[in-house]
Short mmCIF file of C-alpha atoms (C1' of nucleotides) in Angstrom, two decimals:
data_model
loop_
_atom_site.label_atom_id
_atom_site.label_comp_id
_atom_site.label_asym_id
_atom_site.label_seq_id
_atom_site.Cartn_x
_atom_site.Cartn_y
_atom_site.Cartn_z
CA MET A 1 -6.72 26.62 19.99
CA GLU A 2 -4.43 23.75 19.18
CA GLU A 3 -3.30 23.51 15.58
CA GLN A 4 -3.29 19.82 14.69
CA ARG A 5 -0.65 19.03 12.13
CA ARG A 6 -1.68 16.56 9.48
CA ILE A 7 0.18 13.29 9.75
CA SER A 8 1.43 12.01 6.42
CA SER A 9 -0.21 8.83 5.25
CA ALA A 10 3.23 7.28 4.76
CA VAL A 11 3.62 7.48 8.51
CA ILE A 12 0.15 6.13 9.25
CA ASN A 13 0.74 3.21 6.94
CA ARG A 14 3.82 2.23 8.91
CA LEU A 15 2.22 2.42 12.36
CA PRO A 16 0.40 -0.93 12.21
CA ARG A 17 3.65 -2.66 11.42
CA TYR A 18 5.37 -1.04 14.40
CA HIS A 19 2.43 -2.14 16.48
CA ARG A 20 2.70 -5.70 15.29
CA HIS A 21 6.42 -5.93 15.92
CA LEU A 22 6.05 -4.46 19.37
CA GLY A 23 3.37 -7.06 20.08
CA GLU A 24 5.78 -9.78 19.01
CA LEU A 25 8.45 -8.32 21.28
CA ILE A 26 6.05 -8.36 24.21
CA GLU A 27 5.33 -12.03 23.54
CA MET A 28 9.08 -12.62 23.56
CA GLY A 29 9.31 -10.93 26.93
CA VAL A 30 11.37 -7.97 25.71
CA GLU A 31 10.89 -4.97 28.01
CA ARG A 32 12.82 -2.22 26.28
CA ILE A 33 14.12 -1.58 22.81
CA SER A 34 16.12 1.14 21.11
CA SER A 35 15.31 2.56 17.72
CA GLY A 36 18.56 0.95 16.56
CA GLU A 37 17.54 -2.55 17.59
CA LEU A 38 14.03 -2.13 16.24
CA SER A 39 15.60 -0.83 13.06
CA LYS A 40 17.53 -4.08 12.59
CA ARG A 41 14.49 -6.18 13.33
CA MET A 42 12.18 -4.32 10.97
CA HIS A 43 14.65 -3.40 8.26
CA VAL A 44 13.90 0.29 8.34
CA THR A 45 16.24 3.07 9.43
CA ALA A 46 16.40 4.02 13.08
CA SER A 47 16.04 7.62 12.02
CA GLN A 48 12.72 6.86 10.39
CA ILE A 49 11.41 5.12 13.46
CA ARG A 50 12.31 8.04 15.69
CA GLN A 51 10.90 10.55 13.24
CA ASP A 52 7.68 8.60 12.83
CA LEU A 53 7.11 8.28 16.55
CA ASN A 54 7.89 11.92 17.16
CA ASN A 55 4.93 12.90 15.06
CA PHE A 56 2.86 11.88 18.05
CA GLY A 57 5.12 12.80 20.92
CA GLY A 58 8.24 11.61 22.66
CA PHE A 59 7.70 8.07 23.81
CA GLY A 60 11.32 7.22 24.51
CA GLN A 61 14.06 8.24 26.83
CA GLN A 62 17.64 9.13 26.05
CA GLY A 63 20.14 6.48 26.98
CA TYR A 64 17.33 3.98 27.53
CA GLY A 65 15.24 3.63 24.41
CA TYR A 66 11.56 2.76 24.39
CA ASN A 67 9.55 0.74 26.84
CA VAL A 68 7.98 -1.91 24.66
CA GLN A 69 4.73 -2.29 26.57
CA TYR A 70 4.18 1.47 26.81
CA LEU A 71 5.00 2.14 23.18
CA TYR A 72 2.71 -0.70 22.10
CA GLN A 73 -0.15 0.79 24.06
CA GLU A 74 0.47 4.31 22.81
CA ILE A 75 0.60 3.26 19.18
CA GLY A 76 -2.56 1.25 19.82
CA LYS A 77 -4.23 4.40 21.09
CA ILE A 78 -3.05 6.40 18.10
CA LEU A 79 -4.48 3.74 15.81
CA GLY A 80 -7.77 3.88 17.68
CA LEU A 81 -7.52 0.29 18.85
CA GLU A 82 -8.80 0.97 22.32
CA LYS A 83 -12.25 1.52 20.86
CA LYS A 84 -14.75 -1.05 19.62
CA TYR A 85 -16.00 -1.04 16.06
CA ASN A 86 -19.08 -2.68 14.63
CA MET A 87 -18.36 -4.29 11.30
CA ALA A 88 -20.86 -5.56 8.78
CA ILE A 89 -19.94 -7.87 5.99
CA ILE A 90 -21.79 -7.31 2.77
CA GLY A 91 -21.52 -10.38 0.60
CA ALA A 92 -21.34 -13.83 2.20
CA GLY A 93 -19.30 -15.44 -0.57
CA ASN A 94 -16.00 -17.14 0.06
CA LEU A 95 -14.17 -13.97 0.93
CA GLY A 96 -16.93 -12.56 3.10
CA ARG A 97 -17.13 -15.82 5.00
CA ALA A 98 -13.36 -15.92 5.38
CA ILE A 99 -13.40 -12.49 6.98
CA ALA A 100 -16.39 -13.31 9.14
CA ASN A 101 -14.60 -16.40 10.39
CA TYR A 102 -11.40 -14.62 11.22
CA THR A 103 -11.43 -14.32 14.99
CA ASN A 104 -8.37 -12.10 15.36
CA PHE A 105 -10.22 -9.04 14.13
CA GLU A 106 -12.68 -9.55 16.96
CA LYS A 107 -9.81 -9.60 19.44
CA SER A 108 -8.60 -6.25 18.14
CA GLY A 109 -12.00 -4.71 18.67
CA PHE A 110 -13.56 -5.18 15.25
CA GLY A 111 -16.71 -7.17 15.92
CA VAL A 112 -18.84 -8.64 13.16
CA VAL A 113 -22.39 -7.60 13.95
CA GLY A 114 -24.04 -8.41 10.67
CA ILE A 115 -23.56 -10.43 7.52
CA PHE A 116 -25.68 -9.73 4.47
CA ASP A 117 -26.15 -11.38 1.12
CA ILE A 118 -28.50 -11.10 -1.82
CA ASN A 119 -28.87 -14.86 -2.08
CA PRO A 120 -32.03 -15.93 -0.22
CA GLU A 121 -30.73 -19.46 0.19
CA LEU A 122 -28.03 -18.30 2.58
CA LYS A 123 -30.64 -16.87 4.91
CA GLY A 124 -30.73 -18.70 8.18
CA LYS A 125 -27.11 -19.80 8.05
CA THR A 126 -24.88 -18.43 10.73
CA ILE A 127 -21.15 -17.72 10.91
CA ARG A 128 -19.69 -17.76 14.38
CA GLY A 129 -23.12 -17.11 15.76
CA VAL A 130 -23.92 -14.24 13.44
CA PRO A 131 -26.84 -14.94 11.14
CA VAL A 132 -26.61 -14.25 7.42
CA ARG A 133 -29.38 -11.82 6.57
CA HIS A 134 -30.90 -10.92 3.26
CA MET A 135 -29.97 -7.55 1.84
CA ASP A 136 -33.62 -6.55 2.14
CA GLU A 137 -33.22 -6.51 5.90
CA LEU A 138 -30.42 -3.96 5.81
CA ASP A 139 -32.53 -0.86 6.47
CA GLU A 140 -34.40 -2.48 9.32
CA PHE A 141 -31.17 -3.82 10.80
CA LEU A 142 -29.60 -0.39 10.86
CA LYS A 143 -32.43 1.00 12.93
CA HIS A 144 -31.17 -1.06 15.85
CA GLU A 145 -27.48 -1.57 15.17
CA LYS A 146 -24.74 0.86 14.25
CA ILE A 147 -22.32 -0.12 11.51
CA ASP A 148 -18.95 1.60 11.82
CA ILE A 149 -17.28 -0.31 9.02
CA ALA A 150 -18.83 -2.10 6.06
CA ALA A 151 -16.71 -4.73 4.38
CA ILE A 152 -17.72 -4.91 0.74
CA THR A 153 -17.17 -8.44 -0.50
CA VAL A 154 -19.68 -8.52 -3.32
CA PRO A 155 -18.79 -8.83 -7.02
CA LYS A 156 -17.68 -5.56 -8.59
CA GLU A 157 -20.89 -5.41 -10.61
CA ASN A 158 -22.88 -4.87 -7.41
CA ALA A 159 -20.35 -2.98 -5.35
CA LEU A 160 -21.27 0.57 -6.39
CA GLU A 161 -24.96 0.04 -5.80
CA VAL A 162 -24.37 -1.63 -2.44
CA ALA A 163 -22.00 1.10 -1.31
CA ASP A 164 -24.48 3.79 -2.34
CA ARG A 165 -27.16 2.13 -0.29
CA LEU A 166 -24.91 1.92 2.76
CA LEU A 167 -23.85 5.52 2.27
CA LYS A 168 -27.47 6.64 2.39
CA LEU A 169 -27.89 4.66 5.58
CA GLY A 170 -25.02 6.60 7.12
CA VAL A 171 -22.07 4.21 6.96
CA LYS A 172 -18.87 6.24 7.14
CA ALA A 173 -16.15 3.67 6.47
CA PHE A 174 -15.76 1.02 3.82
CA TRP A 175 -13.36 -1.89 3.63
CA ASN A 176 -13.59 -2.47 -0.06
CA PHE A 177 -12.60 -5.81 -1.56
CA ALA A 178 -14.38 -5.27 -4.86
CA HIS A 179 -12.19 -4.50 -7.86
CA ILE A 180 -13.59 -1.10 -8.44
CA ASP A 181 -13.21 2.40 -7.03
CA LEU A 182 -16.06 3.32 -4.75
CA ASN A 183 -17.48 6.78 -5.12
CA VAL A 184 -17.94 8.42 -1.76
CA PRO A 185 -18.12 11.91 -0.26
CA LYS A 186 -14.99 13.42 1.25
CA ASP A 187 -15.98 12.64 4.81
CA VAL A 188 -16.23 8.91 4.16
CA ILE A 189 -13.31 6.52 4.53
CA VAL A 190 -12.46 3.89 1.94
CA GLU A 191 -9.72 1.36 2.48
CA ASN A 192 -9.21 -0.79 -0.58
CA VAL A 193 -7.95 -4.34 -0.60
CA HIS A 194 -7.52 -5.06 -4.26
CA LEU A 195 -6.14 -8.55 -4.45
CA SER A 196 -5.78 -8.63 -8.20
CA GLU A 197 -3.65 -5.49 -8.08
CA SER A 198 -1.56 -7.12 -5.42
CA LEU A 199 -1.03 -10.14 -7.67
CA MET A 200 -0.03 -7.87 -10.53
CA ARG A 201 2.72 -6.37 -8.44
CA ILE A 202 4.08 -9.89 -8.08
CA SER A 203 3.85 -10.61 -11.77
CA TYR A 204 5.57 -7.31 -12.54
CA LYS A 205 8.48 -8.21 -10.31
CA LEU A 206 8.63 -11.76 -11.58
CA SER A 207 8.65 -10.71 -15.20
CA SER A 208 10.82 -7.62 -14.88
CA GLY A 209 13.46 -9.46 -12.90
CA GLU A 210 13.18 -6.88 -10.16
CA LYS A 211 13.83 -8.09 -6.67
CA LYS A 212 12.61 -6.72 -3.39
CA MET B 1 25.12 -2.14 -22.70
CA GLU B 2 21.76 -0.62 -21.87
CA GLU B 3 21.48 0.90 -18.43
CA GLN B 4 18.06 0.01 -17.12
CA ARG B 5 16.72 2.71 -14.86
CA ARG B 6 15.00 1.48 -11.75
CA ILE B 7 11.29 2.24 -11.75
CA SER B 8 10.07 3.61 -8.46
CA SER B 9 7.71 1.34 -6.61
CA ALA B 10 5.22 4.19 -6.31
CA VAL B 11 4.87 4.02 -10.09
CA ILE B 12 4.57 0.23 -10.12
CA ASN B 13 1.90 0.35 -7.48
CA ARG B 14 -0.18 2.66 -9.63
CA LEU B 15 0.07 0.62 -12.82
CA PRO B 16 -2.52 -2.01 -11.88
CA ARG B 17 -5.04 0.72 -11.26
CA TYR B 18 -4.40 2.31 -14.64
CA HIS B 19 -4.80 -1.14 -16.13
CA ARG B 20 -8.10 -1.69 -14.38
CA HIS B 21 -9.51 1.66 -15.43
CA LEU B 22 -8.44 1.15 -19.02
CA GLY B 23 -10.18 -2.24 -18.94
CA GLU B 24 -13.34 -0.52 -17.73
CA LEU B 25 -13.04 2.03 -20.53
CA ILE B 26 -12.72 -0.74 -23.08
CA GLU B 27 -15.91 -2.33 -21.73
CA MET B 28 -17.57 1.04 -22.12
CA GLY B 29 -16.45 1.16 -25.73
CA VAL B 30 -14.12 4.13 -25.30
CA GLU B 31 -11.47 4.14 -28.00
CA ARG B 32 -9.22 7.00 -26.99
CA ILE B 33 -8.57 9.00 -23.88
CA SER B 34 -6.39 11.93 -22.93
CA SER B 35 -4.39 12.12 -19.74
CA GLY B 36 -6.72 14.94 -18.75
CA GLU B 37 -9.85 12.84 -19.05
CA LEU B 38 -8.25 9.85 -17.35
CA SER B 39 -7.11 12.23 -14.65
CA LYS B 40 -10.69 13.24 -13.90
CA ARG B 41 -11.86 9.67 -13.89
CA MET B 42 -9.13 8.39 -11.59
CA HIS B 43 -8.66 11.44 -9.40
CA VAL B 44 -4.95 11.73 -10.01
CA THR B 45 -3.18 14.55 -11.84
CA ALA B 46 -2.76 14.34 -15.60
CA SER B 47 0.88 15.16 -15.10
CA GLN B 48 1.36 12.10 -12.97
CA ILE B 49 -0.28 9.86 -15.52
CA ARG B 50 1.95 11.14 -18.31
CA GLN B 51 5.02 10.95 -16.13
CA ASP B 52 4.22 7.41 -14.99
CA LEU B 53 3.63 6.16 -18.51
CA ASN B 54 6.75 7.81 -19.81
CA ASN B 55 8.83 5.66 -17.55
CA PHE B 56 8.12 2.89 -20.01
CA GLY B 57 7.96 4.81 -23.28
CA GLY B 58 5.69 7.11 -25.18
CA PHE B 59 2.36 5.44 -25.66
CA GLY B 60 0.40 8.49 -26.66
CA GLN B 61 0.25 11.01 -29.43
CA GLN B 62 0.10 14.79 -29.25
CA GLY B 63 -3.27 16.22 -30.02
CA TYR B 64 -4.86 12.79 -29.81
CA GLY B 65 -4.17 11.23 -26.45
CA TYR B 66 -3.89 7.52 -25.84
CA ASN B 67 -5.49 4.65 -27.65
CA VAL B 68 -7.26 2.81 -24.86
CA GLN B 69 -6.87 -0.69 -26.25
CA TYR B 70 -3.20 -0.20 -27.05
CA LEU B 71 -2.35 1.35 -23.71
CA TYR B 72 -4.21 -1.40 -21.90
CA GLN B 73 -2.18 -4.02 -23.70
CA GLU B 74 1.10 -2.26 -23.15
CA ILE B 75 0.52 -1.81 -19.43
CA GLY B 76 -0.49 -5.45 -19.33
CA LYS B 77 2.82 -6.38 -20.88
CA ILE B 78 4.73 -4.21 -18.44
CA LEU B 79 2.92 -5.92 -15.58
CA GLY B 80 3.82 -9.29 -17.03
CA LEU B 81 0.20 -10.27 -17.59
CA GLU B 82 0.83 -11.87 -20.95
CA LYS B 83 2.57 -14.74 -19.17
CA LYS B 84 1.04 -17.59 -17.20
CA TYR B 85 1.87 -18.18 -13.57
CA ASN B 86 1.44 -21.31 -11.51
CA MET B 87 0.12 -20.51 -8.08
CA ALA B 88 -0.01 -22.81 -5.09
CA ILE B 89 -2.12 -22.10 -2.07
CA ILE B 90 -0.63 -23.15 1.21
CA GLY B 91 -3.34 -23.40 3.82
CA ALA B 92 -6.85 -24.46 2.83
CA GLY B 93 -8.64 -22.51 5.54
CA ASN B 94 -11.32 -19.96 4.79
CA LEU B 95 -9.00 -17.49 3.17
CA GLY B 96 -7.10 -20.08 1.16
CA ARG B 97 -10.37 -21.50 -0.11
CA ALA B 98 -11.62 -18.03 -0.95
CA ILE B 99 -8.58 -17.39 -3.10
CA ALA B 100 -8.74 -20.81 -4.68
CA ASN B 101 -12.35 -20.19 -5.59
CA TYR B 102 -11.74 -16.82 -7.11
CA THR B 103 -11.92 -17.40 -10.85
CA ASN B 104 -10.80 -13.96 -11.96
CA PHE B 105 -7.19 -14.63 -11.06
CA GLU B 106 -7.27 -17.58 -13.42
CA LYS B 107 -8.50 -15.29 -16.19
CA SER B 108 -5.54 -12.98 -15.64
CA GLY B 109 -3.12 -15.86 -16.00
CA PHE B 110 -2.68 -16.89 -12.38
CA GLY B 111 -3.69 -20.53 -12.30
CA VAL B 112 -4.08 -22.50 -9.10
CA VAL B 113 -2.12 -25.70 -9.61
CA GLY B 114 -1.98 -26.94 -6.06
CA ILE B 115 -3.65 -26.51 -2.68
CA PHE B 116 -1.96 -27.79 0.45
CA ASP B 117 -2.95 -28.13 4.07
CA ILE B 118 -1.61 -29.77 7.19
CA ASN B 119 -5.04 -31.10 8.12
CA PRO B 120 -5.32 -34.72 6.89
CA GLU B 121 -9.11 -34.54 6.91
CA LEU B 122 -9.11 -32.08 4.03
CA LYS B 123 -7.26 -34.55 1.85
CA GLY B 124 -9.39 -35.72 -1.01
CA LYS B 125 -11.49 -32.56 -1.18
CA THR B 126 -11.20 -30.53 -4.30
CA ILE B 127 -11.69 -26.84 -5.06
CA ARG B 128 -12.60 -26.05 -8.63
CA GLY B 129 -11.11 -29.36 -9.67
CA VAL B 130 -7.86 -28.89 -7.78
CA PRO B 131 -7.36 -31.49 -5.04
CA VAL B 132 -6.32 -30.42 -1.56
CA ARG B 133 -3.09 -32.23 -0.78
CA HIS B 134 -1.35 -32.84 2.49
CA MET B 135 1.72 -30.77 3.19
CA ASP B 136 3.74 -33.98 3.19
CA GLU B 137 3.18 -34.25 -0.55
CA LEU B 138 4.76 -30.88 -1.24
CA ASP B 139 8.24 -32.12 -2.15
CA GLU B 140 6.93 -34.83 -4.43
CA PHE B 141 4.50 -32.41 -6.06
CA LEU B 142 7.26 -29.97 -6.90
CA LYS B 143 9.17 -32.60 -8.81
CA HIS B 144 6.48 -32.49 -11.45
CA GLU B 145 4.95 -29.04 -11.17
CA LYS B 146 6.53 -25.61 -11.03
CA ILE B 147 5.23 -23.12 -8.49
CA ASP B 148 5.80 -19.52 -9.50
CA ILE B 149 3.84 -17.98 -6.66
CA ALA B 150 2.98 -19.45 -3.27
CA ALA B 151 0.05 -17.90 -1.45
CA ILE B 152 0.66 -18.28 2.27
CA THR B 153 -2.70 -18.54 4.01
CA VAL B 154 -1.66 -20.45 7.11
CA PRO B 155 -1.76 -19.05 10.67
CA LYS B 156 1.20 -16.82 11.48
CA GLU B 157 2.57 -19.47 13.85
CA ASN B 158 3.28 -21.75 10.89
CA ALA B 159 4.04 -19.19 8.23
CA LEU B 160 7.79 -18.88 8.74
CA GLU B 161 8.34 -22.63 8.73
CA VAL B 162 6.15 -23.11 5.68
CA ALA B 163 7.89 -20.30 3.80
CA ASP B 164 11.31 -21.71 4.66
CA ARG B 165 10.29 -25.05 3.26
CA LEU B 166 9.04 -23.50 0.06
CA LEU B 167 12.17 -21.40 -0.21
CA LYS B 168 14.31 -24.53 -0.07
CA LEU B 169 12.16 -26.03 -2.79
CA GLY B 170 12.94 -23.06 -5.00
CA VAL B 171 9.81 -20.91 -4.79
CA LYS B 172 10.74 -17.34 -5.73
CA ALA B 173 7.58 -15.38 -4.97
CA PHE B 174 5.28 -15.30 -1.98
CA TRP B 175 1.83 -13.81 -1.62
CA ASN B 176 1.81 -13.56 2.11
CA PHE B 177 -1.46 -13.29 4.01
CA ALA B 178 0.01 -14.28 7.38
CA HIS B 179 0.44 -11.46 9.88
CA ILE B 180 4.16 -11.76 10.08
CA ASP B 181 7.17 -10.65 8.07
CA LEU B 182 8.62 -13.48 6.03
CA ASN B 183 12.35 -13.77 6.00
CA VAL B 184 13.61 -14.34 2.49
CA PRO B 185 16.78 -13.77 0.45
CA LYS B 186 17.05 -10.66 -1.68
CA ASP B 187 16.20 -12.43 -4.91
CA VAL B 188 12.82 -13.60 -3.60
CA ILE B 189 9.65 -11.57 -3.93
CA VAL B 190 7.24 -11.06 -1.06
CA GLU B 191 3.94 -9.27 -1.50
CA ASN B 192 2.15 -8.86 1.78
CA VAL B 193 -1.60 -8.65 2.25
CA HIS B 194 -1.93 -7.83 5.90
CA LEU B 195 -5.63 -7.45 6.51
CA SER B 196 -5.33 -6.50 10.14
CA GLU B 197 -3.03 -3.62 9.22
CA SER B 198 -5.55 -2.56 6.63
CA LEU B 199 -8.27 -2.51 9.27
CA MET B 200 -6.07 -0.47 11.57
CA ARG B 201 -5.76 2.21 8.92
CA ILE B 202 -9.52 2.44 8.99
CA SER B 203 -9.68 2.66 12.77
CA TYR B 204 -6.99 5.33 12.74
CA LYS B 205 -8.98 7.44 10.37
CA LEU B 206 -12.24 6.81 12.19
CA SER B 207 -10.79 7.73 15.55
CA SER B 208 -8.57 10.60 14.44
CA GLY B 209 -11.34 12.22 12.48
CA GLU B 210 -9.16 12.22 9.40
CA LYS B 211 -10.96 11.87 6.15
CA LYS B 212 -9.75 10.50 2.86
"C1'" DA C 1 -3.66 24.14 -47.22
"C1'" DA C 2 -3.97 27.03 -43.22
"C1'" DT C 3 -5.00 27.72 -38.50
"C1'" DG C 4 -6.54 27.37 -33.84
"C1'" DA C 5 -7.31 23.98 -30.34
"C1'" DT C 6 -5.43 19.79 -28.15
"C1'" DT C 7 -2.39 17.05 -25.98
"C1'" DT C 8 1.81 14.68 -25.39
"C1'" DG C 9 6.68 14.18 -23.69
"C1'" DT C 10 9.90 16.44 -21.07
"C1'" DT C 11 12.00 19.96 -18.42
"C1'" DT C 12 11.90 22.58 -14.37
"C1'" DA C 13 10.13 23.77 -9.91
"C1'" DA C 14 7.87 22.59 -5.65
"C1'" DA C 15 6.68 19.57 -2.11
"C1'" DA C 16 7.21 15.61 0.57
"C1'" DT C 17 9.86 12.02 2.46
"C1'" DT C 18 13.92 9.92 4.07
"C1'" DT C 19 18.38 10.00 5.89
"C1'" DG C 20 22.25 11.82 8.47
"C1'" DA C 21 24.12 14.34 12.24
"C1'" DC C 22 24.55 15.85 16.83
"C1'" DA C 23 23.47 18.29 21.25
"C1'" DA C 24 20.97 17.13 25.25
"C1'" DT C 25 20.05 13.82 28.47
"C1'" DC C 26 19.60 9.55 30.63
"C1'" DT C 27 21.55 4.97 32.25
"C1'" DG C 28 24.30 2.08 34.85
"C1'" DA C 29 28.60 0.72 36.68
"C1'" DA C 30 32.42 1.92 39.55
"C1'" DT D 1 28.49 10.79 43.05
"C1'" DT D 2 30.79 10.66 38.86
"C1'" DC D 3 31.51 9.59 34.22
"C1'" DA D 4 31.68 6.87 29.95
"C1'" DG D 5 28.49 4.98 26.90
"C1'" DA D 6 24.05 4.91 24.88
"C1'" DT D 7 20.13 6.83 22.78
"C1'" DT D 8 16.55 10.10 22.04
"C1'" DG D 9 14.44 14.22 19.83
"C1'" DT D 10 15.22 17.39 16.41
"C1'" DC D 11 17.46 20.11 12.95
"C1'" DA D 12 19.40 20.18 8.44
"C1'" DA D 13 20.70 17.94 4.18
"C1'" DA D 14 19.77 14.76 0.61
"C1'" DT D 15 16.78 12.29 -2.01
"C1'" DT D 16 12.57 11.12 -4.01
"C1'" DT D 17 8.11 12.15 -5.59
"C1'" DT D 18 4.67 15.12 -7.39
"C1'" DA D 19 3.02 18.99 -9.86
"C1'" DA D 20 3.42 22.76 -13.07
"C1'" DA D 21 4.84 24.66 -17.34
"C1'" DC D 22 5.70 24.68 -22.08
"C1'" DA D 23 7.68 23.58 -26.71
"C1'" DA D 24 6.72 20.33 -30.27
"C1'" DA D 25 3.59 17.72 -32.61
"C1'" DT D 26 -0.90 16.32 -34.04
"C1'" DC D 27 -5.78 16.91 -34.88
"C1'" DA D 28 -9.82 18.82 -36.91
"C1'" DT D 29 -12.24 22.36 -39.13
"C1'" DT D 30 -12.78 25.67 -42.59
#
DNA sequence: AATGATTTGTTTAAAATTTGACAATCTGAA
DNA sequence: TTCAGATTGTCAAATTTTAAACAAATCATT
């Protein structure tokens, strides 16, 4: 039986950026690239690139480097991008609507299948063809549709309650935009996007005089 | 002359979360807290909390713990939250409008002073009292107003050009939502919010079976 | 006032991450 | 085919980060 080594989250966090840069290189028509060249482009050490990639296998060739197209695909596979994910957006406020309107996620396989809001007045509106439903319809909706990822874009006051409800309905991954820590079992994924914390990192650097 | 030790970015990244939790504790009426209790609440080790805080000085007292109100204020000061920052939003699409509409940033001292877009049809609209201006007005605008932070919410195709223009006009901090790496001098701050990379972290975990 | 329980700040140890180094191997030109 | 140059994969060292341990100080109770 294969022992699967845990990949450090530092590595995982860097993979999407590799993926993006490789995508840009493909658009530029670049066929091959060495860790050294990629290193210059991305401002990370070549050693780190090679070490990161080797967590998943040897994708390069000595004396040649990496085939851009192949490496892009392989990293895509590692990131699970060859699969399709159903995403629901909980909270059709400005942020929820912004996410629902963002077509690039769809292209990467993250399809918006449902949009929900507590405000009855929003019912009947649609965003890119997806109707905004009332929160009351959530249970019924989930009998027919699977939700792989729930984006939580409700105010923090409602976030815990909403997440609990989704948890009970079997949702296993949350994209949390509310400024609060969700409480979930160990087998459930939470990816936080805390914009106010992001802003505070800027104000820290601005006020401390620290530069990148 | 005082040698100022560089604070690791891992520590800085945790500060906003401490700040948020302390704010929640204040709302709950909690007056004092030990690193041990905070540790349980935040799911980090007590040792790390004490170590992090001690980068900036001793805020606690043996046998007592930390005064919540005081620690909240001090971390706020460290994060530069006692100051006011002028923020401009470049790109009045869904995401730009979402940020412009978000009032909590304003409460923390990040005021939206200008919203700009290339689309002439948006001219004349206002968001929370702030008019949407055409990009052509940027130079003139900056003669009268200071921009501390520019939120880049334009498509990635335009982001580099827009950032270059702002750089030349003296903007020293960017909140970058475009899916591209901005190219800036060393004395300029860039804080990236790359939503697609965030989503990929979710898909990695979903497809690899890794849990939080 | 005395004492046992707490809890910090700080030192030390452990773990994780990053960087450097280099043998093995491939490329591509002659 | 040969060989110099390039470049990976990987091992080892260095650095950074995290956790554990504990003396010193404070609290709270009797």
